[in-house]
Coordinates of C-alpha atoms and ligand atoms in Angstrom, one line a residue:
M1 CA -3.9 -8.7 -35.5
T2 CA -2.0 -7.4 -38.9
E3 CA 1.2 -8.8 -40.4
L4 CA 3.1 -5.5 -39.5
E5 CA 2.1 -5.6 -35.3
R6 CA 2.8 -9.5 -35.6
K7 CA 6.1 -8.4 -36.7
Q8 CA 6.5 -6.1 -34.1
D9 CA 5.8 -7.8 -31.1
R10 CA 8.0 -10.6 -32.3
S11 CA 11.3 -7.9 -32.6
P12 CA 13.6 -7.7 -30.3
V13 CA 13.5 -5.2 -27.8
P14 CA 15.6 -2.5 -29.0
S15 CA 19.0 -2.6 -27.2
G16 CA 20.1 1.0 -27.9
F17 CA 17.6 2.2 -25.4
D18 CA 20.0 2.6 -22.5
Y19 CA 19.7 5.5 -20.1
A20 CA 22.3 7.5 -18.4
P21 CA 22.0 7.1 -15.1
A22 CA 19.5 10.1 -13.6
P23 CA 19.9 9.8 -9.9
E24 CA 18.1 12.0 -7.5
S25 CA 20.6 13.5 -4.7
R26 CA 20.2 12.4 -1.4
D27 CA 21.2 15.9 0.5
V28 CA 18.0 17.0 0.7
V29 CA 17.2 14.1 3.2
R30 CA 19.1 14.9 6.9
L31 CA 18.9 11.6 9.0
E32 CA 19.4 11.5 12.8
K33 CA 21.6 8.6 14.1
R34 CA 19.2 7.5 15.9
Y35 CA 15.4 8.1 16.4
G36 CA 13.3 8.0 20.4
L37 CA 9.4 7.6 20.4
F38 CA 7.0 10.2 19.3
I39 CA 4.8 10.8 22.4
G40 CA 3.2 14.1 23.8
G41 CA 4.6 16.2 20.7
E42 CA 8.3 15.1 21.6
F43 CA 11.2 12.5 21.0
V44 CA 11.6 10.4 24.2
E45 CA 13.8 7.7 24.8
P46 CA 12.2 4.2 24.8
R47 CA 11.7 3.2 28.4
S48 CA 12.4 -0.6 26.5
G49 CA 15.9 0.7 26.3
E50 CA 15.9 -1.3 22.8
F51 CA 17.2 0.0 19.2
H52 CA 17.5 -1.5 15.7
S53 CA 18.6 -0.2 12.8
S54 CA 16.3 0.7 9.4
I55 CA 18.4 -0.4 6.6
S56 CA 18.5 0.6 2.8
P57 CA 17.2 -2.4 1.1
A58 CA 18.9 -1.4 -2.1
T59 CA 22.2 -1.3 -0.6
E60 CA 21.7 -2.8 2.8
E61 CA 23.4 0.1 4.4
P62 CA 22.3 1.0 7.9
L63 CA 20.4 4.3 7.4
A64 CA 19.3 5.1 11.4
E65 CA 18.6 3.6 14.7
V66 CA 15.1 3.4 15.5
A67 CA 13.6 2.7 19.0
Y68 CA 11.5 -0.7 19.6
A69 CA 8.7 0.8 21.9
G70 CA 8.0 -1.9 24.6
P71 CA 4.6 -2.5 27.0
E72 CA 5.5 0.7 29.0
D73 CA 6.1 3.1 25.9
V74 CA 3.0 2.1 24.2
A75 CA 1.0 2.9 27.6
L76 CA 2.7 5.9 27.7
A77 CA 1.9 6.8 24.0
V78 CA -2.2 5.5 24.7
T79 CA -2.1 7.9 28.1
A80 CA -0.8 10.6 25.8
A81 CA -3.6 10.4 23.5
R82 CA -6.1 10.0 26.1
D83 CA -4.5 13.5 27.8
A84 CA -5.1 14.9 24.7
F85 CA -8.3 13.7 23.4
E86 CA -10.2 14.8 26.9
N87 CA -8.4 17.9 27.2
G88 CA -8.9 19.9 23.9
W89 CA -9.1 17.8 20.7
S90 CA -12.0 16.3 20.9
E91 CA -13.8 19.7 21.8
I92 CA -12.0 22.3 19.6
A93 CA -14.1 23.7 17.1
P94 CA -14.3 21.5 13.9
S95 CA -13.1 24.3 11.8
E96 CA -9.9 24.7 13.6
R97 CA -9.4 20.6 13.7
A98 CA -9.5 21.1 9.9
K99 CA -6.5 24.0 10.0
Y100 CA -4.3 21.4 11.1
L101 CA -5.4 19.3 8.6
F102 CA -4.7 21.6 5.8
R103 CA -1.4 23.0 7.2
I104 CA 0.0 19.4 7.5
A105 CA -1.3 18.6 3.8
R106 CA 0.6 22.1 2.5
I107 CA 4.0 21.1 4.3
L108 CA 4.0 17.5 2.8
Q109 CA 3.3 19.2 -0.5
E110 CA 6.1 21.8 0.4
R111 CA 8.6 18.9 1.7
S112 CA 7.7 16.8 -0.8
R113 CA 11.1 15.8 -2.3
E114 CA 12.7 15.6 0.9
F115 CA 9.7 12.7 1.6
A116 CA 10.1 10.9 -1.4
V117 CA 13.5 10.2 -1.2
L118 CA 13.6 9.2 2.2
E119 CA 10.4 7.0 0.9
S120 CA 12.8 5.5 -1.4
L121 CA 15.9 5.3 0.6
D122 CA 14.5 3.4 3.5
G123 CA 11.5 1.3 1.2
G124 CA 13.4 0.5 -1.8
K125 CA 10.4 1.7 -4.2
P126 CA 11.3 3.8 -7.3
I127 CA 11.4 7.5 -6.6
R128 CA 9.5 8.2 -10.0
E129 CA 6.9 6.6 -7.7
S130 CA 7.1 8.1 -4.4
R131 CA 7.6 11.3 -5.8
D132 CA 4.3 10.8 -8.4
V133 CA 2.2 8.9 -6.4
D134 CA 2.6 8.3 -2.8
L135 CA 3.6 12.0 -1.7
P136 CA 0.8 13.8 -3.5
L137 CA -1.4 11.1 -2.5
S138 CA -0.8 11.5 1.0
A139 CA -1.3 15.3 0.8
A140 CA -4.5 14.5 -1.2
H141 CA -5.8 12.8 1.7
F142 CA -5.2 15.0 4.3
F143 CA -6.8 17.8 2.2
Y144 CA -9.6 15.8 1.7
Y145 CA -10.1 14.9 4.9
A146 CA -9.5 18.5 6.4
G147 CA -12.7 19.3 4.2
W148 CA -14.9 17.0 6.2
A149 CA -13.6 18.2 9.6
D150 CA -16.4 20.9 9.9
K151 CA -19.1 19.0 8.2
L152 CA -19.7 15.9 9.9
E153 CA -23.3 16.8 11.0
Y154 CA -24.3 17.1 7.0
A155 CA -22.4 13.7 6.4
F156 CA -24.1 12.0 8.2
P157 CA -27.6 13.6 9.2
S158 CA -29.5 12.8 11.9
R159 CA -27.2 10.6 13.6
K160 CA -25.0 13.1 15.6
P161 CA -21.7 11.9 15.0
R162 CA -18.9 12.2 17.7
P163 CA -15.4 10.9 17.7
V164 CA -14.6 7.4 19.4
G165 CA -11.6 8.2 21.6
V166 CA -8.0 7.0 20.6
A167 CA -7.2 5.2 17.6
G168 CA -4.3 2.3 17.5
Q169 CA -3.3 2.3 14.1
I170 CA -0.8 -0.5 12.5
I171 CA 0.6 -0.2 9.0
P172 CA 3.0 -2.1 7.1
W173 CA 5.9 -1.6 4.6
N174 CA 4.6 -1.1 1.3
F175 CA 3.3 2.4 1.1
P176 CA 4.5 3.9 4.8
L177 CA 3.8 7.5 4.6
L178 CA 0.5 6.7 2.1
M179 CA -1.0 4.4 4.9
L180 CA 0.3 6.7 7.6
S181 CA -2.2 9.3 5.9
W182 CA -5.1 7.2 4.7
K183 CA -5.0 6.4 8.9
I184 CA -4.4 9.7 10.6
A185 CA -6.2 12.0 8.2
P186 CA -9.5 10.5 8.8
A187 CA -9.1 10.0 13.0
L188 CA -8.0 13.8 13.2
A189 CA -10.5 14.9 11.2
S190 CA -13.2 13.4 13.1
G191 CA -11.7 14.4 16.2
N192 CA -10.2 11.7 17.4
T193 CA -6.5 10.8 18.8
V194 CA -3.8 8.4 17.5
V195 CA -1.4 6.1 18.5
L196 CA 0.5 5.1 15.5
K197 CA 2.8 2.3 14.5
P198 CA 4.8 2.2 11.2
A199 CA 6.2 -1.1 10.2
E200 CA 9.5 -2.3 11.3
T201 CA 11.2 -2.0 8.4
T202 CA 10.2 1.6 7.1
P203 CA 9.9 3.5 10.1
L204 CA 11.7 6.6 8.9
T205 CA 8.9 8.9 6.8
A206 CA 6.8 8.2 10.1
L207 CA 9.7 9.8 12.0
L208 CA 9.9 12.6 9.5
F209 CA 6.2 13.3 9.7
C210 CA 6.7 14.2 13.0
D211 CA 8.5 17.0 12.2
V212 CA 5.7 17.9 9.9
L213 CA 3.6 17.8 13.3
R214 CA 5.3 20.3 15.3
Q215 CA 5.8 22.5 12.2
A216 CA 1.9 22.7 11.5
E217 CA 1.7 23.3 15.7
L218 CA -0.3 20.3 16.3
P219 CA -1.4 20.2 20.0
P220 CA 1.4 18.0 21.7
G221 CA -0.6 14.2 22.1
V222 CA -2.7 14.6 19.3
V223 CA -0.8 11.8 17.1
N224 CA 1.8 9.6 18.8
I225 CA 4.3 7.4 16.8
V226 CA 5.7 4.5 18.2
T227 CA 8.5 2.6 16.6
G228 CA 9.2 -1.2 16.9
D229 CA 7.9 -4.6 15.7
G230 CA 5.1 -6.9 16.0
R231 CA 5.3 -6.9 20.0
A232 CA 4.4 -3.0 19.9
G233 CA 1.4 -3.4 17.3
A234 CA 0.3 -6.2 19.8
E235 CA 0.7 -4.0 22.5
I236 CA -1.7 -1.4 20.9
V237 CA -3.9 -3.7 19.9
K238 CA -5.0 -5.2 23.8
H239 CA -4.2 -1.8 25.4
P240 CA -7.5 -1.3 27.4
G241 CA -7.4 2.7 26.7
V242 CA -7.4 2.3 23.0
D243 CA -11.1 2.7 21.1
K244 CA -10.4 1.4 17.8
V245 CA -8.0 -0.8 16.1
A246 CA -7.5 0.1 12.2
F247 CA -4.9 -2.4 10.8
T248 CA -3.1 -2.9 7.6
G249 CA -1.0 -5.7 6.7
S250 CA -1.3 -9.8 6.0
T251 CA -4.4 -11.7 6.4
D252 CA -2.9 -13.9 9.3
V253 CA -1.9 -10.7 11.8
G254 CA -5.3 -9.5 10.9
K255 CA -7.4 -12.6 12.0
E256 CA -4.8 -12.5 15.4
I257 CA -5.9 -9.0 16.1
Q258 CA -9.7 -9.8 15.5
R259 CA -9.1 -12.8 17.8
A260 CA -7.8 -10.4 20.7
L261 CA -10.5 -8.1 20.2
A262 CA -13.5 -10.6 20.4
G263 CA -15.7 -9.6 23.2
T264 CA -14.3 -5.9 23.5
E265 CA -16.4 -2.7 22.9
K266 CA -13.2 -1.6 20.5
K267 CA -13.9 -1.2 16.9
L268 CA -11.9 -2.4 14.5
T269 CA -11.0 -2.3 10.5
L270 CA -9.3 -4.6 8.9
E271 CA -7.1 -4.0 5.5
L272 CA -5.4 -7.6 4.5
G273 CA -4.4 -9.5 1.4
G274 CA -5.3 -9.6 -2.2
K275 CA -4.7 -11.8 -4.9
A276 CA -6.4 -9.7 -7.4
A277 CA -8.0 -10.9 -11.2
N278 CA -6.9 -8.3 -14.0
V279 CA -9.3 -9.7 -16.7
I280 CA -8.5 -9.1 -20.3
F281 CA -11.3 -9.2 -23.0
D282 CA -10.5 -10.2 -26.5
D283 CA -12.3 -6.6 -27.3
A284 CA -10.0 -4.6 -25.3
A285 CA -7.1 -1.8 -26.7
L286 CA -4.7 -4.4 -26.3
D287 CA -1.9 -2.4 -25.8
Q288 CA -3.4 -0.3 -23.0
A289 CA -4.0 -3.2 -21.2
V290 CA -0.7 -4.6 -21.5
E291 CA 0.4 -1.3 -19.9
G292 CA -2.6 -1.7 -17.1
I293 CA -0.9 -5.3 -16.3
I294 CA 2.2 -4.1 -15.9
N295 CA 1.3 -1.6 -13.5
G296 CA -1.0 -3.8 -12.0
I297 CA 1.9 -6.1 -10.8
Y298 CA 5.2 -4.4 -11.1
F299 CA 4.3 -1.1 -9.8
N300 CA 5.6 -0.7 -5.9
Q301 CA 7.7 -4.2 -6.8
G302 CA 4.2 -5.9 -6.7
H303 CA 4.2 -5.3 -3.0
V304 CA 0.7 -3.9 -3.1
C305 CA -2.4 -5.6 -1.6
C306 CA -4.5 -4.7 -4.7
A307 CA -2.1 -5.7 -7.2
G308 CA -3.0 -7.6 -10.4
S309 CA -0.9 -10.9 -9.6
R310 CA -3.4 -12.8 -11.8
L311 CA -3.8 -12.2 -15.2
L312 CA -6.9 -13.7 -16.8
V313 CA -6.9 -13.3 -20.4
Q314 CA -9.4 -14.6 -23.4
E315 CA -8.5 -17.5 -24.6
T316 CA -8.5 -16.0 -28.6
I317 CA -6.2 -13.3 -27.5
Y318 CA -3.7 -15.3 -25.4
E319 CA -0.4 -15.5 -27.6
Q320 CA -1.0 -12.0 -28.8
T321 CA -1.0 -10.6 -24.9
I322 CA 1.7 -13.0 -23.9
A323 CA 4.1 -11.8 -26.8
K324 CA 3.0 -8.0 -26.1
L325 CA 3.7 -8.8 -22.5
K326 CA 7.0 -9.9 -22.7
R327 CA 8.2 -7.5 -25.1
R328 CA 7.0 -4.9 -22.3
M329 CA 8.6 -6.4 -19.8
G330 CA 11.9 -6.1 -21.3
T331 CA 12.0 -2.5 -20.9
L332 CA 11.6 -2.4 -17.5
R333 CA 14.4 -0.9 -15.7
V334 CA 15.6 -2.6 -12.2
G335 CA 17.9 -1.0 -10.1
D336 CA 18.5 2.1 -7.8
P337 CA 15.5 3.4 -6.5
L338 CA 16.7 6.5 -6.4
D339 CA 17.2 6.7 -10.6
K340 CA 14.7 8.4 -11.8
N341 CA 14.7 5.9 -14.7
T342 CA 13.9 3.2 -12.3
D343 CA 10.8 1.0 -13.1
V344 CA 11.0 -1.6 -10.5
G345 CA 13.4 -0.6 -7.4
A346 CA 14.5 -3.3 -4.5
I347 CA 12.2 -5.8 -2.5
N348 CA 11.9 -4.2 0.9
S349 CA 13.5 -7.0 3.2
K350 CA 15.4 -9.8 3.0
Q351 CA 12.8 -11.8 4.7
Q352 CA 10.0 -10.9 2.0
L353 CA 12.5 -11.7 -0.8
D354 CA 12.9 -15.3 0.8
K355 CA 9.2 -15.5 0.4
I356 CA 8.9 -14.3 -3.1
R357 CA 11.6 -17.1 -4.0
E358 CA 10.1 -20.0 -2.0
L359 CA 6.8 -19.4 -3.8
V360 CA 8.4 -19.0 -7.3
A361 CA 10.1 -21.9 -6.7
A362 CA 6.8 -23.6 -5.7
G363 CA 5.3 -22.7 -9.4
E364 CA 8.3 -24.2 -11.2
E365 CA 7.7 -27.1 -9.3
E366 CA 4.3 -27.4 -9.7
G367 CA 4.5 -27.5 -13.6
A368 CA 4.4 -23.9 -14.4
E369 CA 6.5 -22.3 -17.1
I370 CA 8.4 -19.4 -15.9
Y371 CA 10.0 -16.3 -18.0
Q372 CA 12.2 -13.4 -16.9
P373 CA 13.3 -10.8 -19.1
P374 CA 17.4 -10.5 -19.3
C375 CA 18.3 -8.3 -16.9
R376 CA 21.2 -7.4 -14.4
L377 CA 20.6 -6.7 -10.9
P378 CA 22.4 -5.0 -8.6
E379 CA 24.9 -7.3 -6.5
K380 CA 24.8 -5.6 -3.1
G381 CA 20.8 -5.1 -1.9
W382 CA 17.6 -7.3 -2.3
W383 CA 16.2 -7.7 -5.9
F384 CA 13.9 -9.6 -8.1
P385 CA 13.4 -9.5 -11.5
P386 CA 9.9 -9.1 -13.2
T387 CA 8.6 -12.4 -13.8
V388 CA 5.5 -14.2 -15.3
F389 CA 4.2 -17.1 -15.1
T390 CA 2.3 -19.4 -17.7
N391 CA 0.5 -23.1 -18.0
V392 CA -0.7 -22.0 -14.3
A393 CA -3.6 -24.1 -13.0
Q394 CA -5.6 -22.4 -10.5
S395 CA -5.0 -25.2 -7.9
Y396 CA -1.2 -23.8 -7.7
R397 CA 0.3 -21.8 -4.5
I398 CA 1.2 -19.1 -7.3
A399 CA -2.3 -18.6 -8.2
Q400 CA -3.9 -19.0 -4.8
E401 CA -1.5 -17.4 -2.2
E402 CA -0.2 -13.3 -2.1
I403 CA 3.5 -13.4 -3.3
F404 CA 3.9 -9.8 -2.5
G405 CA 6.2 -9.3 -4.8
P406 CA 6.9 -8.6 -8.7
V407 CA 5.3 -11.9 -10.2
L408 CA 2.4 -12.7 -12.6
S409 CA 0.5 -15.8 -12.9
V410 CA -1.6 -15.8 -16.4
L411 CA -4.9 -18.3 -16.6
T412 CA -6.8 -18.0 -19.6
F413 CA -10.9 -18.1 -19.8
R414 CA -13.5 -18.4 -22.7
T415 CA -16.9 -16.5 -21.5
P416 CA -17.0 -14.3 -19.5
D417 CA -19.1 -16.8 -16.8
E418 CA -15.7 -18.6 -16.9
A419 CA -14.2 -15.4 -16.3
V420 CA -15.7 -14.3 -13.5
E421 CA -15.9 -17.8 -11.8
K422 CA -11.8 -18.3 -11.6
A423 CA -11.5 -14.3 -10.8
N424 CA -13.6 -15.2 -7.6
N425 CA -12.2 -18.3 -6.6
T426 CA -9.9 -17.0 -4.0
P427 CA -10.1 -16.6 -0.3
Y428 CA -9.6 -12.8 -1.0
G429 CA -11.6 -10.2 -2.4
L430 CA -10.2 -6.9 -2.2
S431 CA -9.8 -5.6 -6.0
A432 CA -9.8 -6.6 -9.6
G433 CA -9.3 -4.7 -13.0
V434 CA -11.8 -5.5 -16.4
W435 CA -10.3 -4.6 -19.7
T436 CA -12.9 -4.1 -22.4
E437 CA -14.6 -2.1 -24.9
K438 CA -18.2 -2.7 -24.0
G439 CA -19.6 -0.6 -21.2
S440 CA -22.3 -3.2 -20.3
R441 CA -19.9 -5.8 -19.9
I442 CA -17.7 -4.0 -17.4
L443 CA -21.3 -3.6 -15.4
W444 CA -22.0 -6.7 -15.6
M445 CA -18.3 -7.9 -14.7
A446 CA -18.8 -5.2 -11.6
Q447 CA -21.6 -7.0 -10.4
H448 CA -20.5 -10.0 -10.3
L449 CA -16.7 -9.9 -8.9
R450 CA -16.6 -10.6 -5.8
A451 CA -13.8 -7.6 -4.8
G452 CA -14.2 -4.3 -2.8
V453 CA -12.7 -2.2 -5.6
I454 CA -13.0 -2.9 -9.9
W455 CA -11.2 -0.5 -12.2
A456 CA -12.5 -0.7 -15.8
N457 CA -9.9 0.3 -18.6
T458 CA -7.3 1.2 -16.2
Y459 CA -5.2 -0.2 -12.8
N460 CA -4.0 1.1 -9.4
R461 CA -5.7 4.1 -9.7
F462 CA -6.2 6.2 -6.2
D463 CA -8.4 8.7 -4.8
P464 CA -9.2 10.1 -1.8
A465 CA -12.5 10.2 -2.0
S466 CA -13.1 6.8 -3.5
P467 CA -13.8 4.4 -0.8
F468 CA -11.3 1.5 -0.5
G469 CA -11.7 -2.3 1.3
G470 CA -12.3 -5.9 0.9
Y471 CA -14.2 -8.9 1.1
K472 CA -13.9 -12.1 2.5
E473 CA -10.3 -12.5 3.6
S474 CA -9.2 -9.2 2.5
G475 CA -11.0 -8.0 5.6
F476 CA -13.7 -5.7 6.8
G477 CA -14.3 -1.5 6.8
R478 CA -13.8 1.1 4.2
E479 CA -10.5 3.6 4.2
G480 CA -11.4 6.5 2.3
G481 CA -14.4 8.7 0.9
L482 CA -16.9 9.6 3.3
H483 CA -17.1 5.9 4.3
G484 CA -13.6 6.2 5.9
L485 CA -14.9 8.5 8.4
E486 CA -17.6 6.3 9.9
P487 CA -15.0 3.9 11.7
Y488 CA -13.9 6.3 13.7
L489 CA -17.2 8.2 14.9
R490 CA -20.0 6.8 17.2
F491 CA -23.6 8.1 16.7
E492 CA -25.3 9.2 19.6
Ligands
LIG1 P1 2.5 -8.1 9.0 O1 0.8 -8.3 9.0 O2 3.0 -9.3 9.9 O3 2.7 -6.4 9.4 C1 1.9 -5.3 9.1 C2 2.0 -4.3 10.6 O4 1.6 -5.4 11.4 C3 3.6 -4.2 10.5 O5 3.5 -3.2 11.4 C4 3.7 -4.8 11.6 O6 4.7 -4.9 12.6 C5 2.5 -5.4 12.7 N1 2.0 -6.5 13.0 C6 3.3 -7.7 13.0 N2 2.8 -9.1 13.8 C7 1.9 -7.9 14.4 C8 0.9 -8.5 15.5 N3 1.0 -9.8 15.9 N4 -0.2 -7.6 16.4 C9 -0.1 -6.6 15.6 N5 0.7 -5.9 14.9 C10 2.1 -6.8 14.2 O7 3.0 -8.2 7.7 P2 4.6 -8.5 7.1 O8 5.3 -7.6 7.3 O9 5.0 -10.0 7.7 O10 4.2 -9.5 5.8 C11 3.8 -10.5 5.5 C12 2.9 -10.6 4.6 O11 1.8 -9.7 4.7 C13 3.5 -10.2 3.3 O12 4.3 -10.9 2.1 C14 2.4 -9.6 2.5 O13 1.8 -11.2 1.6 C15 1.3 -9.3 3.4 N6 1.0 -8.3 3.4 C16 0.0 -7.1 3.3 C17 -0.3 -5.8 3.4 C18 -1.1 -5.2 2.5 O14 -1.3 -4.1 2.1 N7 -2.5 -6.0 2.3 C19 0.9 -5.0 3.6 C20 2.1 -5.9 4.1 C21 2.2 -7.0 4.1 P3 6.3 -5.4 12.1 O15 6.4 -4.8 10.6 O16 7.5 -4.2 12.8 O17 6.6 -6.4 12.4

C-alpha cells in the first residue's frame, strides 16, 4: 500500500455528497383495496373469509387487503390446477406452451416499471435493485425457459421426459417476483400446472402477476395464486393432489416440509438458508473486492440466502481491507426504497427487524466489536444501519447463524487451507466468493469449498442459465439452467 493510498483510506468520507431526493413516482401502480385468491383464472373470495393487510415496511402504511387462504381454498386451487393439467395444458404442443412463456416474459418487460415500484413499496427493497435486478432477471427466466419448452427431448435424450403434474410452490419475501419466476417458468415449460403461495408480507407483485397471466391469455387454472400465511403453505404441502413441492425459505420450515413428505411419492426441492464465506486473498484487487463485499452483504438489506455474510480476509491485508470497507460503508445511503439514490432500503418486517437486533445484541455480548457508519434512519418504518463486526470468533452466533440482515461478520485466515476450513465450518453450503488474481487458486478453492454456487472475483451474479442451490442445510435440488427442469419432470 502506498503512502497516498494509506492517506486516502484514513481520510473522512466526503460529507458534501448529499443527493437531492429522487423518488420514483408511485402513480404507475394502481392497487385494489382488496384482493381475493386467483383460482381458475379469476379472483375469487376466500372461503376462509379471512383477510390481512400488506404493509409497506418503509412507512408502516397498509397498502391493500389480501386474502388468507384456508384448507378449502387450497383444495379448490389444487382442483383447478389438476383440471387444467389433465384437460389441455399437458397435451398442447410444447411450442404452444413456449408461446405463453414468451408472452409473459415480454409483458413483464413492458410493465417492468410498474412491477419494480410495487416490489419496492411492498417489500422495502431499493428501487434501483428491483428495477435493475429483480425485474430484468424475472423476465429473463421466462425467456430462458420458454426456449426449453419445445426442446425437452433434446435436453434429456433417450429419457422421454413427461410433466409431473401439479406443482405446489412456496416462496419467501426477499425476492417475491423473482422467486415466483424461478418457480413458475420451469414448471410451465415442462408442462406442469401450478399452485403458488407468496409470503405473507410480500404478496402484491404475485397478485399483479395474475393480471399478466390474463393478458397473456394463459388458460385458466394453469397458474393459481393463493395468498396466506404458513398455514396455507402447509396445506399445499400435504394436499394429496400435489405431485411436486418446491420451497424456498428457512431451514426450519424446510425440515418440517421434508418430514411431512417422507414416505410419499411427491417430489421435493428445498432452497434454504446460507451463511456464505466471502474469501479475500492478499493478491486480490482490493478496491474491487471491497465493492464485492458491499454488494455481497448490503444488497437487498442482506435479505439474501446467498449473502456473503462471513468475510474471510487474509491476515496480511486485514487492516487495509477493514479501513477501505468502513470508508465505503460511510457512503451507503439508507432510506426511502423508492428513491433512486437509495442503496439500503427498509427491513422487510418488524419480526425480521427484531431477529436482526437480537443477533446483533448477541454478537456484542459475545465480545465482537461493532461498527456502524453514522447514518440517519427514518423515524417511521423498520430500519437497520449497515453493520460490520470485527474480532469475531467462529463459535459466535453471528458467525454461525443466518442473520438475514445488513450485518457482516469478519474473520481472518493465514493460508488457503485455513480459509477452506473456516469457510466450510457451517451447517450451510449455499454459496461462497473467492477474490484472488490467481486462476489456479480459484479452481483449487472451488474444488474444496462445500457450496452450491461459487463466485470468483464477483458476487451475487445470477443468470437463468446457471443452476442455483445448496449442500447440507441449504437444501437440495437446483433451480435455473437445465438442472432446474429436472425436478418438474418424470422420465419414462
Ligand atoms: P419461512 O421459511 O417461514 O417462510 C418462507 C415461506 O414458507 C413463506 O411463504 C411462508 O409463509 C411459508 N411457510 C411458513 N411456514 C410454513 C409451513 N409450516 N409449511 C409450508 N410453508 C410455510 O421464512 P420466514 O419468513 O419466517 O423467515 C425466517 C428466516 O428464514 C429468515 O430470517 C431467514 O433466515 C430465513 N429465510 C431464508 C430465505 C431463503 O431465501 N433461503 C428466504 C426467507 C427467509 P408466510 O411468510 O406467509 O408465513
